Structures are given as C-alpha cells and as structure tokens.
Amino acid sequence: MDRVYVMELVRSFQCGLMNRRTFLKRVTVALGSAVAANALLAACGPAPTPTPPVVLATAPAMPSPGGTATTAAETGVPEQPGTGLVTGRVEYPGTDGQMLMGYLARPEDGGPRPGVIVIQEWWGLNEHIEDVTRRLANEGFVALAPDLYHGVVVSEPDEARKLVMELDMEDAVREIQQAVDFLLAQEVVAGPAAGIVGFCMGGRLVLQTARVEEDLGAAIAFYGSPLEPQAAREVKASILGLYGAQDAGIPEASIRAMEAALDEAGIENEIQIYEGAGHAFFNDTAASYRPEAAADAWQRTLDWLRGHLPAG
C-alpha cells in the first residue's frame, strides 16, 4: 500500500476536491479492500462541501504557434463583448501537495452543466487551447484545461519536442485525474462522469487517461498516438478517435489495430479518418488547418459529448 497516496486521497476528499464515490473507488484499489475503504471513509467524517475554484489574477498572455498572444479575461468576469461566459485561471491541489493550475470556462448562467477536460497540444496551454475551452463553454459545457507544463508555453517545434520528452506521461495522467476530480466536485458541474478531449500530445494523453479513469463518460482523441491493442482493451470510456489520412506520424494500420481491439473488448468507439487532412488539422492557428475536416470533427465531438454525458 502506498501510504502517501492514500493520505493524499484523504486530503483531497476532506478538501472537497473528490466526491464520496470517487474516494471509495480509489481507496478500495489502493488498500485492496472495500471494507477498509469504508472504514477510512467513516473516519473522515461527513462528506465536505465541494471546494470552489481558487481565483487567480488576470491570466498572462500566452502565445500560440504562428499567432499573436492575447490576454485572457480576468477570472470571474465574462468574456467580452457579451459572450455570456465566465472564464479565467483556477488553482487546485494536486495529489502530491503541489498546487495545479488550469483555464476554466463556463456559461455565465450557472449550472449544473456537463463537465469536459481539455488537454493541450505539445505547445502548452496557449490561446488556441483556451479558445477551444471557450468554444465548449459556448456549447453549454463547463470546460477545464489543466496546465500540464505549469506555466510554460512555446511556439517553436524544437522547444515543444523537448518539453514533450521531459514530460512524465504517468504524472501527467495523474494530474489529469486530479483535474477530473476537481471539475466533478464543482456545484455547476453535472456528475457523475466528465468528458475529455485532447489534441496531438493531448490526444495521446486522453487515450492513456481513459485506461485508468473510471469517471469518464466520453473520451475524444484528436490525432493522438493510438493505444497498443492490449492497452486498448483496458479502456473504461467510450472513445471517439479523429485522425488525418495524411498524418505521416500516425500510420492508419495502428489506428485500425486500436479500433479492432476496442471492438473485440466491447468498448464503444467511433474512428474517423479524414482524407486530405494531416496532423493538427483542427488547429486553426496553424498551416495544417483543414476547415472542412475540422468542422465535421467538431460536430462529431459535440454529438459524442452530448450523447455520453449527463445533461445536467
């Protein structure tokens, strides 16, 4: 048993960052006993009131590849002009005691609404990812993009490649799980499951997270490295995979192998491969952008989320 991990779970529950169901599920796995997990729950006392987002100052400017940086709206102030959204940076505890950050966007008129996690490309949590987060909020979701680089954003491929190589993927998945717990603990979010969507590196992390996180109702991977067949059989969420046929880094054979493994395991999935599109076809700040493929993929994304998440 990892005592430190169990104590972090207790801390997250007592701070209102994890609901009772999630706490019991994870502690049962950690302790290897549902009886012990329930005993620990009883020792924790009554279920806490969910912790609201910790408001940070105005978000700093974040450059996007090939674009000009813009400053996000101050947390708690609707986007201008009159979009009806509340957006900004939030801060929440991680499982190792460090404070994590993310960009949150939600409809101004309250909730509860379905919650969606948005996972960055290899550039970092830049304006493009913030824009995608706002687009989801405009569609009626509460969206949170965790900052997996902890404030670092780059615009050069060599710099991005270095950051990806330095990123511990298992740690990143744990941070994403903490973001899921935090999001589902908010009163404006409809539970018990969240959605997750990611791009490039984020698409890979979506698939990896879907193997271990049981509180995901829908997982959408835009051109994320496909799972090996054995790993694909471990997936716990419904998978939508969106790929470009001209993506030199992701062979169609590996996509189809994942698809076949998901089918064999009885895991609901849909794989769409767009002819004439390559990697990062959804990113409208890059030369790789393909409007028709992006528009179709976006509609599929919204349909998948709405079809698999609680309506609120």
PDB file of C-alpha atoms in Angstrom:
ATOM      1  CA  MET A   1       0.000   0.000   0.000  1.00  0.00           C
ATOM      2  CA  ASP A   2       1.260   3.479  -0.873  1.00  0.00           C
ATOM      3  CA  ARG A   3       0.561   5.341   2.389  1.00  0.00           C
ATOM      4  CA  VAL A   4       1.452   8.739   0.900  1.00  0.00           C
ATOM      5  CA  TYR A   5      -1.002   8.225  -1.952  1.00  0.00           C
ATOM      6  CA  VAL A   6      -3.770   7.163   0.443  1.00  0.00           C
ATOM      7  CA  MET A   7      -3.179  10.220   2.623  1.00  0.00           C
ATOM      8  CA  GLU A   8      -3.360  12.461  -0.453  1.00  0.00           C
ATOM      9  CA  LEU A   9      -6.704  10.850  -1.336  1.00  0.00           C
ATOM     10  CA  VAL A  10      -7.930  11.579   2.197  1.00  0.00           C
ATOM     11  CA  ARG A  11      -6.735  15.166   1.891  1.00  0.00           C
ATOM     12  CA  SER A  12      -8.459  15.644  -1.460  1.00  0.00           C
ATOM     13  CA  PHE A  13     -11.717  14.245  -0.060  1.00  0.00           C
ATOM     14  CA  GLN A  14     -11.584  16.371   3.076  1.00  0.00           C
ATOM     15  CA  CYS A  15     -10.889  19.496   0.993  1.00  0.00           C
ATOM     16  CA  GLY A  16     -13.964  18.800  -1.155  1.00  0.00           C
ATOM     17  CA  LEU A  17     -11.923  18.054  -4.299  1.00  0.00           C
ATOM     18  CA  MET A  18     -13.167  14.481  -4.586  1.00  0.00           C
ATOM     19  CA  ASN A  19     -16.658  13.115  -4.158  1.00  0.00           C
ATOM     20  CA  ARG A  20     -17.567  10.152  -1.961  1.00  0.00           C
ATOM     21  CA  ARG A  21     -17.915   7.734  -4.859  1.00  0.00           C
ATOM     22  CA  THR A  22     -14.514   8.541  -6.325  1.00  0.00           C
ATOM     23  CA  PHE A  23     -12.854   8.446  -2.899  1.00  0.00           C
ATOM     24  CA  LEU A  24     -14.235   4.989  -2.140  1.00  0.00           C
ATOM     25  CA  LYS A  25     -13.308   3.674  -5.560  1.00  0.00           C
ATOM     26  CA  ARG A  26      -9.687   4.826  -5.413  1.00  0.00           C
ATOM     27  CA  VAL A  27      -9.110   3.934  -1.780  1.00  0.00           C
ATOM     28  CA  THR A  28     -10.531   0.451  -2.376  1.00  0.00           C
ATOM     29  CA  VAL A  29      -7.976  -0.071  -5.134  1.00  0.00           C
ATOM     30  CA  ALA A  30      -5.153   1.358  -3.025  1.00  0.00           C
ATOM     31  CA  LEU A  31      -5.998  -0.702   0.082  1.00  0.00           C
ATOM     32  CA  GLY A  32      -7.204  -3.804  -1.736  1.00  0.00           C
ATOM     33  CA  SER A  33     -10.299  -3.945   0.442  1.00  0.00           C
ATOM     34  CA  ALA A  34     -13.721  -2.329   0.221  1.00  0.00           C
ATOM     35  CA  VAL A  35     -14.220  -2.908   3.958  1.00  0.00           C
ATOM     36  CA  ALA A  36     -11.029  -0.995   4.790  1.00  0.00           C
ATOM     37  CA  ALA A  37     -12.012   1.755   2.358  1.00  0.00           C
ATOM     38  CA  ASN A  38     -15.404   2.211   4.011  1.00  0.00           C
ATOM     39  CA  ALA A  39     -13.762   2.258   7.447  1.00  0.00           C
ATOM     40  CA  LEU A  40     -11.416   5.004   6.285  1.00  0.00           C
ATOM     41  CA  LEU A  41     -14.366   6.922   4.835  1.00  0.00           C
ATOM     42  CA  ALA A  42     -16.173   6.756   8.172  1.00  0.00           C
ATOM     43  CA  ALA A  43     -13.072   8.081   9.915  1.00  0.00           C
ATOM     44  CA  CYS A  44     -13.013  11.062   7.559  1.00  0.00           C
ATOM     45  CA  GLY A  45     -16.338  12.337   8.863  1.00  0.00           C
ATOM     46  CA  PRO A  46     -19.268  13.814   6.879  1.00  0.00           C
ATOM     47  CA  ALA A  47     -18.833  14.493   3.179  1.00  0.00           C
ATOM     48  CA  PRO A  48     -17.401  18.000   2.721  1.00  0.00           C
ATOM     49  CA  THR A  49     -18.847  20.848   0.724  1.00  0.00           C
ATOM     50  CA  PRO A  50     -17.151  20.959  -2.709  1.00  0.00           C
ATOM     51  CA  THR A  51     -14.324  23.449  -2.859  1.00  0.00           C
ATOM     52  CA  PRO A  52     -14.943  26.304  -5.319  1.00  0.00           C
ATOM     53  CA  PRO A  53     -12.220  27.286  -7.802  1.00  0.00           C
ATOM     54  CA  VAL A  54      -9.387  29.312  -6.309  1.00  0.00           C
ATOM     55  CA  VAL A  55      -9.375  32.569  -8.252  1.00  0.00           C
ATOM     56  CA  LEU A  56      -6.063  33.773  -9.597  1.00  0.00           C
ATOM     57  CA  ALA A  57      -5.186  37.151 -11.056  1.00  0.00           C
ATOM     58  CA  THR A  58      -5.694  38.053 -14.689  1.00  0.00           C
ATOM     59  CA  ALA A  59      -4.256  35.284 -16.825  1.00  0.00           C
ATOM     60  CA  PRO A  60      -0.927  36.101 -18.521  1.00  0.00           C
ATOM     61  CA  ALA A  61      -0.622  36.417 -22.266  1.00  0.00           C
ATOM     62  CA  MET A  62       0.032  33.059 -23.911  1.00  0.00           C
ATOM     63  CA  PRO A  63       1.478  32.853 -27.429  1.00  0.00           C
ATOM     64  CA  SER A  64       0.205  30.332 -29.907  1.00  0.00           C
ATOM     65  CA  PRO A  65       2.187  28.921 -32.810  1.00  0.00           C
ATOM     66  CA  GLY A  66       2.059  31.358 -35.696  1.00  0.00           C
ATOM     67  CA  GLY A  67      -0.257  33.757 -33.850  1.00  0.00           C
ATOM     68  CA  THR A  68      -0.241  36.831 -31.641  1.00  0.00           C
ATOM     69  CA  ALA A  69      -0.699  36.495 -27.904  1.00  0.00           C
ATOM     70  CA  THR A  70      -3.879  37.796 -26.326  1.00  0.00           C
ATOM     71  CA  THR A  71      -4.671  38.219 -22.646  1.00  0.00           C
ATOM     72  CA  ALA A  72      -7.465  36.094 -21.174  1.00  0.00           C
ATOM     73  CA  ALA A  73     -10.260  37.796 -19.296  1.00  0.00           C
ATOM     74  CA  GLU A  74      -9.912  38.250 -15.560  1.00  0.00           C
ATOM     75  CA  THR A  75     -11.241  35.275 -13.639  1.00  0.00           C
ATOM     76  CA  GLY A  76     -14.876  35.701 -12.726  1.00  0.00           C
ATOM     77  CA  VAL A  77     -15.501  38.349 -15.400  1.00  0.00           C
ATOM     78  CA  PRO A  78     -17.449  37.334 -18.518  1.00  0.00           C
ATOM     79  CA  GLU A  79     -15.588  37.312 -21.807  1.00  0.00           C
ATOM     80  CA  GLN A  80     -16.082  40.489 -23.822  1.00  0.00           C
ATOM     81  CA  PRO A  81     -18.051  41.525 -25.660  1.00  0.00           C
ATOM     82  CA  GLY A  82     -21.098  39.981 -24.016  1.00  0.00           C
ATOM     83  CA  THR A  83     -20.467  36.332 -24.765  1.00  0.00           C
ATOM     84  CA  GLY A  84     -22.188  35.149 -21.600  1.00  0.00           C
ATOM     85  CA  LEU A  85     -19.163  33.202 -20.373  1.00  0.00           C
ATOM     86  CA  VAL A  86     -17.241  33.224 -17.120  1.00  0.00           C
ATOM     87  CA  THR A  87     -13.594  32.395 -17.797  1.00  0.00           C
ATOM     88  CA  GLY A  88     -10.202  32.547 -16.174  1.00  0.00           C
ATOM     89  CA  ARG A  89      -7.432  30.707 -14.366  1.00  0.00           C
ATOM     90  CA  VAL A  90      -8.170  28.457 -11.414  1.00  0.00           C
ATOM     91  CA  GLU A  91      -5.877  26.761  -8.933  1.00  0.00           C
ATOM     92  CA  TYR A  92      -6.444  23.448  -7.153  1.00  0.00           C
ATOM     93  CA  PRO A  93      -4.351  20.953  -5.149  1.00  0.00           C
ATOM     94  CA  GLY A  94      -2.589  18.061  -6.823  1.00  0.00           C
ATOM     95  CA  THR A  95      -2.190  14.618  -5.302  1.00  0.00           C
ATOM     96  CA  ASP A  96       1.385  15.340  -4.157  1.00  0.00           C
ATOM     97  CA  GLY A  97       0.537  18.562  -2.351  1.00  0.00           C
ATOM     98  CA  GLN A  98       1.561  20.942  -5.121  1.00  0.00           C
ATOM     99  CA  MET A  99      -0.926  23.443  -6.497  1.00  0.00           C
ATOM    100  CA  LEU A 100      -2.084  22.814 -10.050  1.00  0.00           C
ATOM    101  CA  MET A 101      -3.464  25.400 -12.463  1.00  0.00           C
ATOM    102  CA  GLY A 102      -5.880  25.379 -15.332  1.00  0.00           C
ATOM    103  CA  TYR A 103      -8.087  27.539 -17.528  1.00  0.00           C
ATOM    104  CA  LEU A 104     -11.808  27.264 -16.783  1.00  0.00           C
ATOM    105  CA  ALA A 105     -14.704  28.425 -18.961  1.00  0.00           C
ATOM    106  CA  ARG A 106     -18.413  28.014 -18.263  1.00  0.00           C
ATOM    107  CA  PRO A 107     -21.749  29.548 -19.187  1.00  0.00           C
ATOM    108  CA  GLU A 108     -22.479  32.604 -17.063  1.00  0.00           C
ATOM    109  CA  ASP A 109     -25.990  31.457 -16.180  1.00  0.00           C
ATOM    110  CA  GLY A 110     -24.849  28.818 -13.716  1.00  0.00           C
ATOM    111  CA  GLY A 111     -25.489  25.089 -13.928  1.00  0.00           C
ATOM    112  CA  PRO A 112     -25.268  22.292 -13.492  1.00  0.00           C
ATOM    113  CA  ARG A 113     -23.768  21.558 -16.901  1.00  0.00           C
ATOM    114  CA  PRO A 114     -21.727  18.614 -18.226  1.00  0.00           C
ATOM    115  CA  GLY A 115     -18.016  18.899 -17.456  1.00  0.00           C
ATOM    116  CA  VAL A 116     -15.251  18.456 -20.038  1.00  0.00           C
ATOM    117  CA  ILE A 117     -11.469  18.331 -19.611  1.00  0.00           C
ATOM    118  CA  VAL A 118      -9.442  19.826 -22.494  1.00  0.00           C
ATOM    119  CA  ILE A 119      -5.869  18.581 -22.972  1.00  0.00           C
ATOM    120  CA  GLN A 120      -3.264  20.776 -24.661  1.00  0.00           C
ATOM    121  CA  GLU A 121      -1.095  20.157 -27.691  1.00  0.00           C
ATOM    122  CA  TRP A 122       2.671  19.999 -27.233  1.00  0.00           C
ATOM    123  CA  TRP A 123       2.881  23.812 -27.326  1.00  0.00           C
ATOM    124  CA  GLY A 124       1.338  24.133 -23.865  1.00  0.00           C
ATOM    125  CA  LEU A 125      -1.820  25.790 -22.595  1.00  0.00           C
ATOM    126  CA  ASN A 126      -1.852  28.520 -25.231  1.00  0.00           C
ATOM    127  CA  GLU A 127      -4.541  30.786 -26.647  1.00  0.00           C
ATOM    128  CA  HIS A 128      -5.710  28.139 -29.117  1.00  0.00           C
ATOM    129  CA  ILE A 129      -6.476  25.671 -26.315  1.00  0.00           C
ATOM    130  CA  GLU A 130      -8.116  28.438 -24.281  1.00  0.00           C
ATOM    131  CA  ASP A 131     -10.234  29.224 -27.344  1.00  0.00           C
ATOM    132  CA  VAL A 132     -11.300  25.574 -27.665  1.00  0.00           C
ATOM    133  CA  THR A 133     -12.207  25.631 -23.965  1.00  0.00           C
ATOM    134  CA  ARG A 134     -14.384  28.706 -24.532  1.00  0.00           C
ATOM    135  CA  ARG A 135     -15.998  27.097 -27.578  1.00  0.00           C
ATOM    136  CA  LEU A 136     -17.082  24.185 -25.407  1.00  0.00           C
ATOM    137  CA  ALA A 137     -18.463  26.598 -22.812  1.00  0.00           C
ATOM    138  CA  ASN A 138     -20.420  28.342 -25.542  1.00  0.00           C
ATOM    139  CA  GLU A 139     -21.944  24.942 -26.343  1.00  0.00           C
ATOM    140  CA  GLY A 140     -23.167  24.564 -22.773  1.00  0.00           C
ATOM    141  CA  PHE A 141     -20.298  22.707 -21.084  1.00  0.00           C
ATOM    142  CA  VAL A 142     -18.130  23.578 -18.092  1.00  0.00           C
ATOM    143  CA  ALA A 143     -14.659  23.121 -19.557  1.00  0.00           C
ATOM    144  CA  LEU A 144     -11.315  22.935 -17.769  1.00  0.00           C
ATOM    145  CA  ALA A 145      -7.926  22.835 -19.486  1.00  0.00           C
ATOM    146  CA  PRO A 146      -5.256  21.729 -16.969  1.00  0.00           C
ATOM    147  CA  ASP A 147      -1.855  23.358 -17.433  1.00  0.00           C
ATOM    148  CA  LEU A 148       0.401  20.310 -17.738  1.00  0.00           C
ATOM    149  CA  TYR A 149       3.524  22.412 -18.396  1.00  0.00           C
ATOM    150  CA  HIS A 150       2.874  24.542 -15.287  1.00  0.00           C
ATOM    151  CA  GLY A 151       3.042  27.926 -16.981  1.00  0.00           C
ATOM    152  CA  VAL A 152       5.410  27.165 -19.860  1.00  0.00           C
ATOM    153  CA  VAL A 153       4.200  27.845 -23.408  1.00  0.00           C
ATOM    154  CA  VAL A 154       6.360  27.651 -26.541  1.00  0.00           C
ATOM    155  CA  SER A 155       5.919  28.318 -30.241  1.00  0.00           C
ATOM    156  CA  GLU A 156       8.976  26.573 -31.769  1.00  0.00           C
ATOM    157  CA  PRO A 157       8.764  22.840 -32.639  1.00  0.00           C
ATOM    158  CA  ASP A 158      12.200  22.073 -31.174  1.00  0.00           C
ATOM    159  CA  GLU A 159      11.168  23.632 -27.868  1.00  0.00           C
ATOM    160  CA  ALA A 160       7.871  21.749 -27.880  1.00  0.00           C
ATOM    161  CA  ARG A 161       9.628  18.469 -28.662  1.00  0.00           C
ATOM    162  CA  LYS A 162      11.939  18.993 -25.701  1.00  0.00           C
ATOM    163  CA  LEU A 163       9.020  19.661 -23.371  1.00  0.00           C
ATOM    164  CA  VAL A 164       7.235  16.507 -24.516  1.00  0.00           C
ATOM    165  CA  MET A 165      10.367  14.434 -23.950  1.00  0.00           C
ATOM    166  CA  GLU A 166      10.723  15.869 -20.444  1.00  0.00           C
ATOM    167  CA  LEU A 167       7.065  15.288 -19.547  1.00  0.00           C
ATOM    168  CA  ASP A 168       6.438  12.231 -17.395  1.00  0.00           C
ATOM    169  CA  MET A 169       3.307  10.804 -19.003  1.00  0.00           C
ATOM    170  CA  GLU A 170       2.238   8.891 -15.900  1.00  0.00           C
ATOM    171  CA  ASP A 171       2.499  12.059 -13.821  1.00  0.00           C
ATOM    172  CA  ALA A 172       0.552  13.935 -16.492  1.00  0.00           C
ATOM    173  CA  VAL A 173      -2.232  11.346 -16.366  1.00  0.00           C
ATOM    174  CA  ARG A 174      -2.388  11.714 -12.577  1.00  0.00           C
ATOM    175  CA  GLU A 175      -2.677  15.487 -12.945  1.00  0.00           C
ATOM    176  CA  ILE A 176      -5.474  14.999 -15.448  1.00  0.00           C
ATOM    177  CA  GLN A 177      -7.251  12.708 -12.981  1.00  0.00           C
ATOM    178  CA  GLN A 178      -6.935  15.409 -10.339  1.00  0.00           C
ATOM    179  CA  ALA A 179      -8.476  17.871 -12.797  1.00  0.00           C
ATOM    180  CA  VAL A 180     -11.366  15.434 -13.333  1.00  0.00           C
ATOM    181  CA  ASP A 181     -11.910  15.174  -9.570  1.00  0.00           C
ATOM    182  CA  PHE A 182     -11.800  18.948  -9.163  1.00  0.00           C
ATOM    183  CA  LEU A 183     -14.204  19.560 -12.040  1.00  0.00           C
ATOM    184  CA  LEU A 184     -16.752  16.990 -10.893  1.00  0.00           C
ATOM    185  CA  ALA A 185     -16.655  18.442  -7.371  1.00  0.00           C
ATOM    186  CA  GLN A 186     -17.986  21.811  -8.587  1.00  0.00           C
ATOM    187  CA  GLU A 187     -21.655  22.599  -7.962  1.00  0.00           C
ATOM    188  CA  VAL A 188     -22.041  23.930 -11.508  1.00  0.00           C
ATOM    189  CA  VAL A 189     -20.982  20.571 -12.982  1.00  0.00           C
ATOM    190  CA  ALA A 190     -23.381  17.686 -13.569  1.00  0.00           C
ATOM    191  CA  GLY A 191     -21.950  14.325 -12.488  1.00  0.00           C
ATOM    192  CA  PRO A 192     -21.121  11.578 -12.117  1.00  0.00           C
ATOM    193  CA  ALA A 193     -18.902  11.489 -15.219  1.00  0.00           C
ATOM    194  CA  ALA A 194     -16.918  14.017 -17.230  1.00  0.00           C
ATOM    195  CA  GLY A 195     -15.789  14.126 -20.822  1.00  0.00           C
ATOM    196  CA  ILE A 196     -12.249  14.611 -22.056  1.00  0.00           C
ATOM    197  CA  VAL A 197     -10.897  15.878 -25.359  1.00  0.00           C
ATOM    198  CA  GLY A 198      -7.273  16.359 -26.378  1.00  0.00           C
ATOM    199  CA  PHE A 199      -5.130  17.240 -29.360  1.00  0.00           C
ATOM    200  CA  CYS A 200      -1.826  15.771 -30.572  1.00  0.00           C
ATOM    201  CA  MET A 201       0.075  15.052 -27.323  1.00  0.00           C
ATOM    202  CA  GLY A 202      -3.248  15.743 -25.611  1.00  0.00           C
ATOM    203  CA  GLY A 203      -4.950  13.123 -27.758  1.00  0.00           C
ATOM    204  CA  ARG A 204      -2.392  10.572 -26.626  1.00  0.00           C
ATOM    205  CA  LEU A 205      -2.998  11.551 -23.005  1.00  0.00           C
ATOM    206  CA  VAL A 206      -6.770  11.260 -23.495  1.00  0.00           C
ATOM    207  CA  LEU A 207      -6.347   7.638 -24.515  1.00  0.00           C
ATOM    208  CA  GLN A 208      -3.925   6.916 -21.681  1.00  0.00           C
ATOM    209  CA  THR A 209      -6.243   8.534 -19.134  1.00  0.00           C
ATOM    210  CA  ALA A 210      -9.203   6.551 -20.451  1.00  0.00           C
ATOM    211  CA  ARG A 211      -7.376   3.367 -19.418  1.00  0.00           C
ATOM    212  CA  VAL A 212      -7.317   4.288 -15.716  1.00  0.00           C
ATOM    213  CA  GLU A 213     -10.008   6.902 -15.002  1.00  0.00           C
ATOM    214  CA  GLU A 214     -13.455   5.463 -14.355  1.00  0.00           C
ATOM    215  CA  ASP A 215     -15.225   8.818 -14.081  1.00  0.00           C
ATOM    216  CA  LEU A 216     -15.042   9.488 -17.822  1.00  0.00           C
ATOM    217  CA  GLY A 217     -18.202   9.134 -19.849  1.00  0.00           C
ATOM    218  CA  ALA A 218     -16.672  10.186 -23.168  1.00  0.00           C
ATOM    219  CA  ALA A 219     -13.105  10.425 -24.455  1.00  0.00           C
ATOM    220  CA  ILE A 220     -12.199  12.184 -27.706  1.00  0.00           C
ATOM    221  CA  ALA A 221      -8.704  11.959 -29.147  1.00  0.00           C
ATOM    222  CA  PHE A 222      -7.708  14.263 -31.988  1.00  0.00           C
ATOM    223  CA  TYR A 223      -4.719  12.636 -33.748  1.00  0.00           C
ATOM    224  CA  GLY A 224      -3.425  11.066 -30.548  1.00  0.00           C
ATOM    225  CA  SER A 225      -0.963   8.174 -30.773  1.00  0.00           C
ATOM    226  CA  PRO A 226      -3.152   5.036 -30.833  1.00  0.00           C
ATOM    227  CA  LEU A 227      -3.047   2.587 -27.956  1.00  0.00           C
ATOM    228  CA  GLU A 228      -1.483  -0.800 -28.457  1.00  0.00           C
ATOM    229  CA  PRO A 229      -4.181  -3.487 -28.692  1.00  0.00           C
ATOM    230  CA  GLN A 230      -3.601  -4.827 -25.165  1.00  0.00           C
ATOM    231  CA  ALA A 231      -3.796  -1.324 -23.672  1.00  0.00           C
ATOM    232  CA  ALA A 232      -6.877  -0.510 -25.758  1.00  0.00           C
ATOM    233  CA  ARG A 233      -8.727  -3.414 -24.140  1.00  0.00           C
ATOM    234  CA  GLU A 234      -8.316  -1.672 -20.754  1.00  0.00           C
ATOM    235  CA  VAL A 235     -10.185   1.486 -21.780  1.00  0.00           C
ATOM    236  CA  LYS A 236     -13.051   2.471 -19.486  1.00  0.00           C
ATOM    237  CA  ALA A 237     -14.752   5.191 -21.594  1.00  0.00           C
ATOM    238  CA  SER A 238     -16.449   5.487 -24.958  1.00  0.00           C
ATOM    239  CA  ILE A 239     -13.800   6.533 -27.484  1.00  0.00           C
ATOM    240  CA  LEU A 240     -14.065   8.890 -30.449  1.00  0.00           C
ATOM    241  CA  GLY A 241     -10.846   8.980 -32.481  1.00  0.00           C
ATOM    242  CA  LEU A 242     -10.317  11.697 -35.112  1.00  0.00           C
ATOM    243  CA  TYR A 243      -7.365  11.352 -37.467  1.00  0.00           C
ATOM    244  CA  GLY A 244      -5.958  12.647 -40.746  1.00  0.00           C
ATOM    245  CA  ALA A 245      -5.203  10.207 -43.539  1.00  0.00           C
ATOM    246  CA  GLN A 246      -2.078  12.202 -44.441  1.00  0.00           C
ATOM    247  CA  ASP A 247      -0.693  12.205 -40.902  1.00  0.00           C
ATOM    248  CA  ALA A 248       2.848  10.928 -41.505  1.00  0.00           C
ATOM    249  CA  GLY A 249       3.387  10.273 -37.802  1.00  0.00           C
ATOM    250  CA  ILE A 250       0.382   8.005 -37.240  1.00  0.00           C
ATOM    251  CA  PRO A 251       0.025   5.043 -39.644  1.00  0.00           C
ATOM    252  CA  GLU A 252      -3.550   4.056 -40.423  1.00  0.00           C
ATOM    253  CA  ALA A 253      -2.677   0.452 -39.576  1.00  0.00           C
ATOM    254  CA  SER A 254      -2.026   1.404 -35.939  1.00  0.00           C
ATOM    255  CA  ILE A 255      -5.336   3.289 -35.782  1.00  0.00           C
ATOM    256  CA  ARG A 256      -7.217   0.302 -37.162  1.00  0.00           C
ATOM    257  CA  ALA A 257      -5.444  -2.060 -34.753  1.00  0.00           C
ATOM    258  CA  MET A 258      -6.660   0.022 -31.823  1.00  0.00           C
ATOM    259  CA  GLU A 259     -10.147   0.125 -33.317  1.00  0.00           C
ATOM    260  CA  ALA A 260     -10.215  -3.652 -33.680  1.00  0.00           C
ATOM    261  CA  ALA A 261      -9.057  -4.143 -30.091  1.00  0.00           C
ATOM    262  CA  LEU A 262     -11.744  -1.780 -28.802  1.00  0.00           C
ATOM    263  CA  ASP A 263     -14.359  -3.660 -30.819  1.00  0.00           C
ATOM    264  CA  GLU A 264     -13.156  -7.035 -29.532  1.00  0.00           C
ATOM    265  CA  ALA A 265     -13.333  -5.768 -25.947  1.00  0.00           C
ATOM    266  CA  GLY A 266     -16.871  -4.474 -26.436  1.00  0.00           C
ATOM    267  CA  ILE A 267     -15.830  -0.864 -25.859  1.00  0.00           C
ATOM    268  CA  GLU A 268     -18.000   1.651 -27.678  1.00  0.00           C
ATOM    269  CA  ASN A 269     -15.937   3.586 -30.194  1.00  0.00           C
ATOM    270  CA  GLU A 270     -16.011   5.541 -33.412  1.00  0.00           C
ATOM    271  CA  ILE A 271     -12.946   6.179 -35.562  1.00  0.00           C
ATOM    272  CA  GLN A 272     -12.987   8.824 -38.289  1.00  0.00           C
ATOM    273  CA  ILE A 273     -10.060   9.272 -40.681  1.00  0.00           C
ATOM    274  CA  TYR A 274     -10.228  12.346 -42.917  1.00  0.00           C
ATOM    275  CA  GLU A 275      -8.875  12.199 -46.446  1.00  0.00           C
ATOM    276  CA  GLY A 276      -6.851  15.258 -47.410  1.00  0.00           C
ATOM    277  CA  ALA A 277      -6.069  16.091 -43.789  1.00  0.00           C
ATOM    278  CA  GLY A 278      -2.840  15.624 -41.892  1.00  0.00           C
ATOM    279  CA  HIS A 279      -1.724  16.082 -38.321  1.00  0.00           C
ATOM    280  CA  ALA A 280      -3.204  19.046 -36.396  1.00  0.00           C
ATOM    281  CA  PHE A 281      -5.949  19.568 -38.983  1.00  0.00           C
ATOM    282  CA  PHE A 282      -8.169  21.109 -36.272  1.00  0.00           C
ATOM    283  CA  ASN A 283      -5.725  23.828 -35.208  1.00  0.00           C
ATOM    284  CA  ASP A 284      -6.942  26.990 -36.953  1.00  0.00           C
ATOM    285  CA  THR A 285      -3.778  28.895 -35.979  1.00  0.00           C
ATOM    286  CA  ALA A 286      -1.531  26.550 -37.986  1.00  0.00           C
ATOM    287  CA  ALA A 287      -0.877  25.889 -41.672  1.00  0.00           C
ATOM    288  CA  SER A 288      -2.088  22.312 -41.163  1.00  0.00           C
ATOM    289  CA  TYR A 289      -5.679  23.528 -40.584  1.00  0.00           C
ATOM    290  CA  ARG A 290      -8.304  21.909 -42.810  1.00  0.00           C
ATOM    291  CA  PRO A 291     -11.639  23.732 -42.366  1.00  0.00           C
ATOM    292  CA  GLU A 292     -13.961  21.014 -43.675  1.00  0.00           C
ATOM    293  CA  ALA A 293     -12.383  18.231 -41.638  1.00  0.00           C
ATOM    294  CA  ALA A 294     -12.235  20.481 -38.574  1.00  0.00           C
ATOM    295  CA  ALA A 295     -15.906  21.435 -38.851  1.00  0.00           C
ATOM    296  CA  ASP A 296     -17.014  17.823 -39.186  1.00  0.00           C
ATOM    297  CA  ALA A 297     -14.757  16.719 -36.315  1.00  0.00           C
ATOM    298  CA  TRP A 298     -16.111  19.479 -34.086  1.00  0.00           C
ATOM    299  CA  GLN A 299     -19.709  18.450 -34.722  1.00  0.00           C
ATOM    300  CA  ARG A 300     -18.816  14.818 -34.017  1.00  0.00           C
ATOM    301  CA  THR A 301     -17.124  15.945 -30.800  1.00  0.00           C
ATOM    302  CA  LEU A 302     -20.216  17.812 -29.606  1.00  0.00           C
ATOM    303  CA  ASP A 303     -22.511  14.917 -30.544  1.00  0.00           C
ATOM    304  CA  TRP A 304     -20.262  12.431 -28.732  1.00  0.00           C
ATOM    305  CA  LEU A 305     -20.140  14.529 -25.569  1.00  0.00           C
ATOM    306  CA  ARG A 306     -23.882  15.171 -25.559  1.00  0.00           C
ATOM    307  CA  GLY A 307     -24.612  11.533 -26.205  1.00  0.00           C
ATOM    308  CA  HIS A 308     -22.469  10.219 -23.359  1.00  0.00           C
ATOM    309  CA  LEU A 309     -22.535  12.832 -20.578  1.00  0.00           C
ATOM    310  CA  PRO A 310     -25.270  13.759 -18.082  1.00  0.00           C
ATOM    311  CA  ALA A 311     -27.411  16.602 -19.376  1.00  0.00           C
ATOM    312  CA  GLY A 312     -27.488  18.426 -16.034  1.00  0.00           C
TER     313      GLY A 312
END
